[in-house]
Tab-separated table of C-alpha atoms in Angstrom:
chain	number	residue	atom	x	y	z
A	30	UNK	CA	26.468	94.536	120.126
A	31	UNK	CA	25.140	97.673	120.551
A	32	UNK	CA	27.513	98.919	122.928
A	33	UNK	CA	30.199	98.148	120.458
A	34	UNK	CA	28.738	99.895	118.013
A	35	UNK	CA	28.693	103.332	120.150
A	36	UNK	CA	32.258	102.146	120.306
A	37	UNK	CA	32.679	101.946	116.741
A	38	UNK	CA	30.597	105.428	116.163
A	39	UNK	CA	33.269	107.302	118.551
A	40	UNK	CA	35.860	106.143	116.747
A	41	UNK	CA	34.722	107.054	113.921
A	42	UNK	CA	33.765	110.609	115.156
A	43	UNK	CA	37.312	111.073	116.264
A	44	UNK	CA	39.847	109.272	113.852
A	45	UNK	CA	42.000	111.507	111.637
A	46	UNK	CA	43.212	110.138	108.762
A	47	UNK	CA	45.847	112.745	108.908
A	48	UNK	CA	47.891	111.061	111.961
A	49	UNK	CA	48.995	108.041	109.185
A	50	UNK	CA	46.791	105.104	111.375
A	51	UNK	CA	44.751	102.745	109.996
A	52	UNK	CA	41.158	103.158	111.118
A	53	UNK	CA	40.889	99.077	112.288
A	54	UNK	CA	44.598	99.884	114.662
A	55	UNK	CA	42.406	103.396	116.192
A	56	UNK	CA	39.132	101.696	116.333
A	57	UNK	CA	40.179	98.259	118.135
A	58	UNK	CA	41.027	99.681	121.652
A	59	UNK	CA	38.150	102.016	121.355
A	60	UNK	CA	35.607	99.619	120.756
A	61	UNK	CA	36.845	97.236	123.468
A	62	UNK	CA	37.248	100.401	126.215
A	63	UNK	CA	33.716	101.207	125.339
A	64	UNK	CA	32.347	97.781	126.260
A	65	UNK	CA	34.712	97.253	129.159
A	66	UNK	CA	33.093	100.401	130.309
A	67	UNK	CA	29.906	98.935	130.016
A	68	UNK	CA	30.379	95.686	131.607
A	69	UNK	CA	32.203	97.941	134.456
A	70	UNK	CA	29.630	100.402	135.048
A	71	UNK	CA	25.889	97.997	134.352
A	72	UNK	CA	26.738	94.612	134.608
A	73	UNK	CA	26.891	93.031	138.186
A	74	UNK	CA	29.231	90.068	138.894
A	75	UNK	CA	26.461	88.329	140.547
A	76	UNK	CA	22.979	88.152	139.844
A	77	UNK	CA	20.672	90.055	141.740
A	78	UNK	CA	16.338	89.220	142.049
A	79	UNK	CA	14.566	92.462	140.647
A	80	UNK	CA	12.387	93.043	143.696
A	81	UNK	CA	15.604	93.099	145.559
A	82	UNK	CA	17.669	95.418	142.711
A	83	UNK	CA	14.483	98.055	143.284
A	84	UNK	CA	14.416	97.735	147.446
A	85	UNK	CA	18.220	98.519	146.452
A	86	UNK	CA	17.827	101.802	144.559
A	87	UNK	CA	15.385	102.777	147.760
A	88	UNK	CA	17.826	102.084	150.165
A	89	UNK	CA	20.870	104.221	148.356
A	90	UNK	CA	17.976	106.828	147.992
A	91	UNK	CA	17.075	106.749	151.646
A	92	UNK	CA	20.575	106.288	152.821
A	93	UNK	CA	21.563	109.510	150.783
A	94	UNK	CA	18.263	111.506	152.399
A	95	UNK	CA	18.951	110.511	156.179
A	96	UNK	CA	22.671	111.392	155.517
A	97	UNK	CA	21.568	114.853	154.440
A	98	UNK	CA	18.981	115.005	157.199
A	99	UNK	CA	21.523	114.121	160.120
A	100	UNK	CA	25.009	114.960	158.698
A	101	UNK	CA	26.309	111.056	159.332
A	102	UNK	CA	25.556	108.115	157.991
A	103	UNK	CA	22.125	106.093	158.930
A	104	UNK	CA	22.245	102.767	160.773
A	105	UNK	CA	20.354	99.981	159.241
A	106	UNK	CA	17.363	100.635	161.796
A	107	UNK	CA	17.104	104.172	160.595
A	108	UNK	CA	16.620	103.616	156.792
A	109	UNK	CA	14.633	100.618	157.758
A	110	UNK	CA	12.050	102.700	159.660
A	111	UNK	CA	12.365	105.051	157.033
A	112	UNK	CA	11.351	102.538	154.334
A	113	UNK	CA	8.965	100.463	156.970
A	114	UNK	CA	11.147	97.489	155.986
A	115	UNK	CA	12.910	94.944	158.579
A	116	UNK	CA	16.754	95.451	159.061
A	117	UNK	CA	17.528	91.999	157.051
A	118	UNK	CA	15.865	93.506	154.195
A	119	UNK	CA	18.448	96.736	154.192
A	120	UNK	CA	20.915	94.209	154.792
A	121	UNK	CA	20.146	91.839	152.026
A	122	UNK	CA	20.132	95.272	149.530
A	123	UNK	CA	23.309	96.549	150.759
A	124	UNK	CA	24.503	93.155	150.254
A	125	UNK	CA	23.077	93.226	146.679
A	126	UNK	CA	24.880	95.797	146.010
A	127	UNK	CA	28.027	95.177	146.432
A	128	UNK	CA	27.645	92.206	143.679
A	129	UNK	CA	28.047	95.180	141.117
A	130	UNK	CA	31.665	95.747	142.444
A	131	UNK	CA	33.820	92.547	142.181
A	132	UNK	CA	36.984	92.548	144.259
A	133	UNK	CA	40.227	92.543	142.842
A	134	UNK	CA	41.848	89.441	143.711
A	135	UNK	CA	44.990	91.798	144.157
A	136	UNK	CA	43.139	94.201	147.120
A	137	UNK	CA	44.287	93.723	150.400
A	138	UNK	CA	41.883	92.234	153.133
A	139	UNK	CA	40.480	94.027	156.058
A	140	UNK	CA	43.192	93.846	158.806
A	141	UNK	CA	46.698	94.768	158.592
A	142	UNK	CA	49.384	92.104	157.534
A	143	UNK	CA	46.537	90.137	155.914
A	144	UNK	CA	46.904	88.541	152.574
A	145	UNK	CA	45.163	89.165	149.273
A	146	UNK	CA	43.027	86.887	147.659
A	147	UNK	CA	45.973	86.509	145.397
A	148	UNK	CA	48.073	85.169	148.209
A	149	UNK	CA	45.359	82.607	149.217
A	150	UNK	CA	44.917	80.960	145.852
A	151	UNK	CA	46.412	77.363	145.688
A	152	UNK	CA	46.618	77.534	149.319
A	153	UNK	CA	45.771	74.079	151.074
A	154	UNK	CA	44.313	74.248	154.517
A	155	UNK	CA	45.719	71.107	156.893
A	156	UNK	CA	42.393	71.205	158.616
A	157	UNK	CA	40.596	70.224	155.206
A	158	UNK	CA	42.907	67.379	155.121
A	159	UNK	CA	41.929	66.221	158.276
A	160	UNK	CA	38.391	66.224	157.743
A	161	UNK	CA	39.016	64.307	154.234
A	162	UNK	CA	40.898	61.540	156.028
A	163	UNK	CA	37.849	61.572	158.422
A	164	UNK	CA	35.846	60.819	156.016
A	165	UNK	CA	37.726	58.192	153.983
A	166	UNK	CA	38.446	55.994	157.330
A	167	UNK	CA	34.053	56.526	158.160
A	168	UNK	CA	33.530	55.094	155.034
A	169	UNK	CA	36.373	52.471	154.922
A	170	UNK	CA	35.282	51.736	158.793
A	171	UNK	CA	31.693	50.826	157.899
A	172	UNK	CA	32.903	48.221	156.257
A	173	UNK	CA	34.437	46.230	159.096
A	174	UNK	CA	32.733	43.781	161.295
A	175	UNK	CA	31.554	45.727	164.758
A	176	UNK	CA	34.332	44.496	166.876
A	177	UNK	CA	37.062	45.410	164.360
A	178	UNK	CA	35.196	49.233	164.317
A	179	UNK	CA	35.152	49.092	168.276
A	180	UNK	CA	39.017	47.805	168.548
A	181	UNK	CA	40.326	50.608	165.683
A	182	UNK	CA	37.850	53.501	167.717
A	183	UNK	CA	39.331	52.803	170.972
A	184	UNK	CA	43.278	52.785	169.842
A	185	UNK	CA	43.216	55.309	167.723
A	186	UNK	CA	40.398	58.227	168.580
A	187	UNK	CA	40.652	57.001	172.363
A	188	UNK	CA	44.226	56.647	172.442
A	189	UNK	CA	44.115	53.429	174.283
A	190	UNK	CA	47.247	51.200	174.539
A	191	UNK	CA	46.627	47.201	173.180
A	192	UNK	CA	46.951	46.710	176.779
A	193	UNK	CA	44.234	48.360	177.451
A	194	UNK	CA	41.806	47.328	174.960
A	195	UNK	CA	42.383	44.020	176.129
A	196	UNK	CA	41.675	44.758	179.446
A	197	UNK	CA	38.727	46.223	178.464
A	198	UNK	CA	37.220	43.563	176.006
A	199	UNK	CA	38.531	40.453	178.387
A	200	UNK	CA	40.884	39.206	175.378
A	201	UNK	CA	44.722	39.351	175.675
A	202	UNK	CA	46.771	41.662	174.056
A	203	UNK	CA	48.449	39.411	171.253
A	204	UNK	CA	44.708	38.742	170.021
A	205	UNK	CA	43.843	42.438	170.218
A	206	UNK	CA	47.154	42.833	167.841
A	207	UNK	CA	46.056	40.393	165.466
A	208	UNK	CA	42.880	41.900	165.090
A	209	UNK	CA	44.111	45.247	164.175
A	210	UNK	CA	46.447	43.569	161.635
A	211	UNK	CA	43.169	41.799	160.641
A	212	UNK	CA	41.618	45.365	160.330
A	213	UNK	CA	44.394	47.387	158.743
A	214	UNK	CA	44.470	44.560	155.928
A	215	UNK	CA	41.129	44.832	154.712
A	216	UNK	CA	40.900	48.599	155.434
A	217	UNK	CA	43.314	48.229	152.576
A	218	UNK	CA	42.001	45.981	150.561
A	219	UNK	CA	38.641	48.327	150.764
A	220	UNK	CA	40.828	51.114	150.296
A	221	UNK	CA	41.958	49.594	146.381
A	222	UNK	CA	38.653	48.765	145.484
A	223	UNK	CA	36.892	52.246	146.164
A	224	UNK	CA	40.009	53.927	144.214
């Protein structure tokens, strides 16, 4: 409120009647740059702990004193000898303050050829995918008797043939079919009831 009112006192401070515009038409975008302004220049995107905002202001103090004093920039260890502070600390500050700059989902990324944040929005990642269907079978697995688990492991994370899996578990093949059929049904069956 009260930056919108040195907003409002501005525009009234500089409207003239004379140019034949209404004072709400000159006022409006005045009033709104004012407190765009403000949320620009005071407000950080993300919320920052005090003790952390004041070890901030130290570090841009000491950074801007040992950049003086050497004529380059300080490494971390420098300003964190300077302010008898560990190196995570500086860190964590210069970290801090970068949460009073939001990036513009527009900016390009570090690297050349890389896409924007823009570009990445919407974008769905195959591996995610994976890892979801992971997790549905786990849970869907659980749910069969051990055998069933064992016979569904070995075919289709150890890439056995039926063959095999017979061979291994001393059944024939045709039985080792009809118990993934077995398993496939009520992997289904689970499937409807959990969705």
């Amino acid at each position: 409120v009260q930056v919108g009112t040195i907003g409002l006192i501005n525009a009234i401070d500089r409207f003239d009647p004379d140019r034949g515009v209404q004072f709400p038409t000159f006022a409006m975008p005045t009033v709104v740059g004012e407190i765009k302004r403000y949320f620009r220049d005071n407000v950080r995107t993300v919320h920052v702990p005090r003790r952390l905002h004041e070890l901030w202001v130290q570090v841009n103090s000491a950074t801007e004193d040992l950049t003086t004093a050497f004529g380059r920039s300080p490494t971390t260890a420098e300003i964190a000898e300077r302010l008898r502070i560990g190196e995570d600390e500086v860190l964590a500050c210069i970290e801090a303050g970068r949460s009073y700059h939001a990036t513009s989902l527009e900016a390009a990324q570090e690297g050349d050829g890389m896409p924007g944040l823009l570009d990445r929005l919407g974008y769905e990642d195959p591996e995610l995918d994976g890892v979801e269907h992971r997790d549905l079978v786990r849970h869907l697995l659980v749910q069969l008797p051990e055998r069933e688990q064992r016979i569904l492991l070995l075919r289709y994370y150890s890439n056995l043939t039926q063959s095999q899996i017979s061979a291994e578990l001393g059944v024939s093949q045709m039985h080792v079919s009809r118990l993934l059929a077995r398993s496939f049904a009520r992997l289904r069956s689970a499937n409807r009831i959990d969705a």
